[in-house]
Tab-separated table of C-alpha atoms in Angstrom:
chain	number	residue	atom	x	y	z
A	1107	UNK	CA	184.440	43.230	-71.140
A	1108	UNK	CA	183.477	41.084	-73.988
A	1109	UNK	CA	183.942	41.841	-78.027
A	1110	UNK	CA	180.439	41.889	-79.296
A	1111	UNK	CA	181.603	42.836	-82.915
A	1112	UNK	CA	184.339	43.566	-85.094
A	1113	UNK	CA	184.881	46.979	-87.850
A	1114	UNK	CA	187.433	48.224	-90.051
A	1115	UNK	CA	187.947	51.707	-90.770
A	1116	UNK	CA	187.658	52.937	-93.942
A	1117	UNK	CA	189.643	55.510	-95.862
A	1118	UNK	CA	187.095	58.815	-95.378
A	1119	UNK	CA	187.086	58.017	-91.668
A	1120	UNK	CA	183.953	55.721	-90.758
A	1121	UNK	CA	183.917	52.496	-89.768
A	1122	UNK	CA	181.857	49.128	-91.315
A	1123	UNK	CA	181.570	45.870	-89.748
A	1124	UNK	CA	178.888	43.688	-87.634
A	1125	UNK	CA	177.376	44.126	-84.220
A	1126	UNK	CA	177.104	40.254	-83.139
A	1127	UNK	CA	175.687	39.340	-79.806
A	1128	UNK	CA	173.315	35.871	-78.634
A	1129	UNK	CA	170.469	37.696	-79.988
A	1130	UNK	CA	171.537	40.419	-82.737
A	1131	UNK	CA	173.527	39.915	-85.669
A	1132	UNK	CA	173.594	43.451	-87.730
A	1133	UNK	CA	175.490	45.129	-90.110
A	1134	UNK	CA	176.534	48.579	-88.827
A	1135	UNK	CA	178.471	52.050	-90.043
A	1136	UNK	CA	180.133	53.991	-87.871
A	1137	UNK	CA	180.110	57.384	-89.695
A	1138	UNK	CA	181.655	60.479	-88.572
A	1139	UNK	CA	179.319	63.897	-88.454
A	1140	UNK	CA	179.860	67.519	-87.399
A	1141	UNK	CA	179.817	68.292	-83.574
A	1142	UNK	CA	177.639	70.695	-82.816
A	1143	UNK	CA	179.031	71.643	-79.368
A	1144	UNK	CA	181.400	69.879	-76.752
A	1145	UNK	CA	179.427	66.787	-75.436
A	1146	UNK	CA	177.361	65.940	-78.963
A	1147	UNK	CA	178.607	62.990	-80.500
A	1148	UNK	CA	181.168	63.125	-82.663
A	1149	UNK	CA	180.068	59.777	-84.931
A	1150	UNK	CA	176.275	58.119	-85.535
A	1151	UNK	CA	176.012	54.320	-85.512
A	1152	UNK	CA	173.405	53.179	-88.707
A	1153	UNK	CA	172.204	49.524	-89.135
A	1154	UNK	CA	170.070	49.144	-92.365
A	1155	UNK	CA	169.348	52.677	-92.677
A	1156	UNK	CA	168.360	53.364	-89.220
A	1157	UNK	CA	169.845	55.136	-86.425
A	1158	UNK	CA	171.271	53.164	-83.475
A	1159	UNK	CA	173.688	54.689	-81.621
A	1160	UNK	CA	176.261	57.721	-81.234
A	1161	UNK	CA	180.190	57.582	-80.852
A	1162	UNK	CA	182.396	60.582	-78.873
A	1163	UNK	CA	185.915	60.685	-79.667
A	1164	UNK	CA	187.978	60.817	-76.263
A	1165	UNK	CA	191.274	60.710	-75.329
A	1166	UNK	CA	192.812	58.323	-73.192
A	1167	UNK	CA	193.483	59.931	-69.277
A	1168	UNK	CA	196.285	56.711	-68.980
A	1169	UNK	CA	197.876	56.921	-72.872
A	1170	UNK	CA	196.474	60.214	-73.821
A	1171	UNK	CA	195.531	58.278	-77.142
A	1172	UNK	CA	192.130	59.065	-78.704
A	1173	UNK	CA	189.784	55.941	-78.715
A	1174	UNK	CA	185.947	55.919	-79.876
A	1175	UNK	CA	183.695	55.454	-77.227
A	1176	UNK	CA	179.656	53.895	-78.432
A	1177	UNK	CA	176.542	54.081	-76.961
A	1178	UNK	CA	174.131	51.710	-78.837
A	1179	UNK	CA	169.991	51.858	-77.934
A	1180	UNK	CA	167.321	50.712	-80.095
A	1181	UNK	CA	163.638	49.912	-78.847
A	1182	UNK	CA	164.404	45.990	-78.852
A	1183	UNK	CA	166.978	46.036	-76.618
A	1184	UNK	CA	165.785	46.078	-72.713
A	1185	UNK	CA	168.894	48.340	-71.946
A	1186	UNK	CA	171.627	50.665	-73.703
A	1187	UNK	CA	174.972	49.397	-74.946
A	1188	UNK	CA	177.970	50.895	-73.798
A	1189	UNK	CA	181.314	49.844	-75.920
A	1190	UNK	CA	184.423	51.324	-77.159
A	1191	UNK	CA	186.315	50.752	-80.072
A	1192	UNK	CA	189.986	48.721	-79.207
A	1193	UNK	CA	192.495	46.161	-81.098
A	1194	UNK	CA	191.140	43.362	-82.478
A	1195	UNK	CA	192.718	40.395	-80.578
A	1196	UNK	CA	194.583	38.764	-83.389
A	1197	UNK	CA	194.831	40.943	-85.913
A	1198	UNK	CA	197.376	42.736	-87.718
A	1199	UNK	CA	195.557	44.968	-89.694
A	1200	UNK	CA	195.659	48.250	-87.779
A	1201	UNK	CA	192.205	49.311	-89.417
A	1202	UNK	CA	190.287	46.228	-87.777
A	1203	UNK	CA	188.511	47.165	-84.271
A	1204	UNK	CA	186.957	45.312	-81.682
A	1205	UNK	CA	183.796	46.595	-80.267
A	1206	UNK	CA	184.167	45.813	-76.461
A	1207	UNK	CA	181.217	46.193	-74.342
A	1208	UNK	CA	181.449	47.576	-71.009
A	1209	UNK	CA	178.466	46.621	-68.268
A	1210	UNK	CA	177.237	50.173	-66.639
């Protein structure tokens, strides 16, 4: 698992920060939307005005704390991007998030 970006939740519930990999550097919102049934997405992922991705809130089976899990896919990348949202490593902010990518 590897921190490919870092957000900080905001005060009506989304989420702004940067998506940083070797070959994308983007500004992203993580904003939260209506769920239309059980397995829609509870959050959409925007960089620059487009769509990029979808976050479910989940709870944790081990802590039974919710958590954010992402699903990022755009038509330049060869494959989707599977993250959640966790504690930034060194910070003490309890508003700043890692993304951490998980390989499928």
């Amino acid at each position: 698992m590897a921190n490919i970006g870092i957000v900080t939740k905001q005060a009506n519930g989304s989420y702004e920060g940067r998506l940083t990999t070797l070959t994308i550097k983007a500004p992203i919102r993580i904003v939260p939307i209506t769920q239309t049934n059980d397995k829609a997405p509870t959050h959409r992922i925007v960089s620059d005005g487009a769509e990029v991705g979808a976050g479910w809130t989940k709870t944790s089976q081990q802590t039974g704390e919710e958590y954010l899990s992402l699903t990022f896919d755009a038509p330049e990348l060869p494959t989707v991007i599977y993250a959640n949202l966790g504690v930034a490593a060194g910070q003490d902010d309890e508003d700043v998030f890692a993304i951490i990518w998980n390989r499928r």
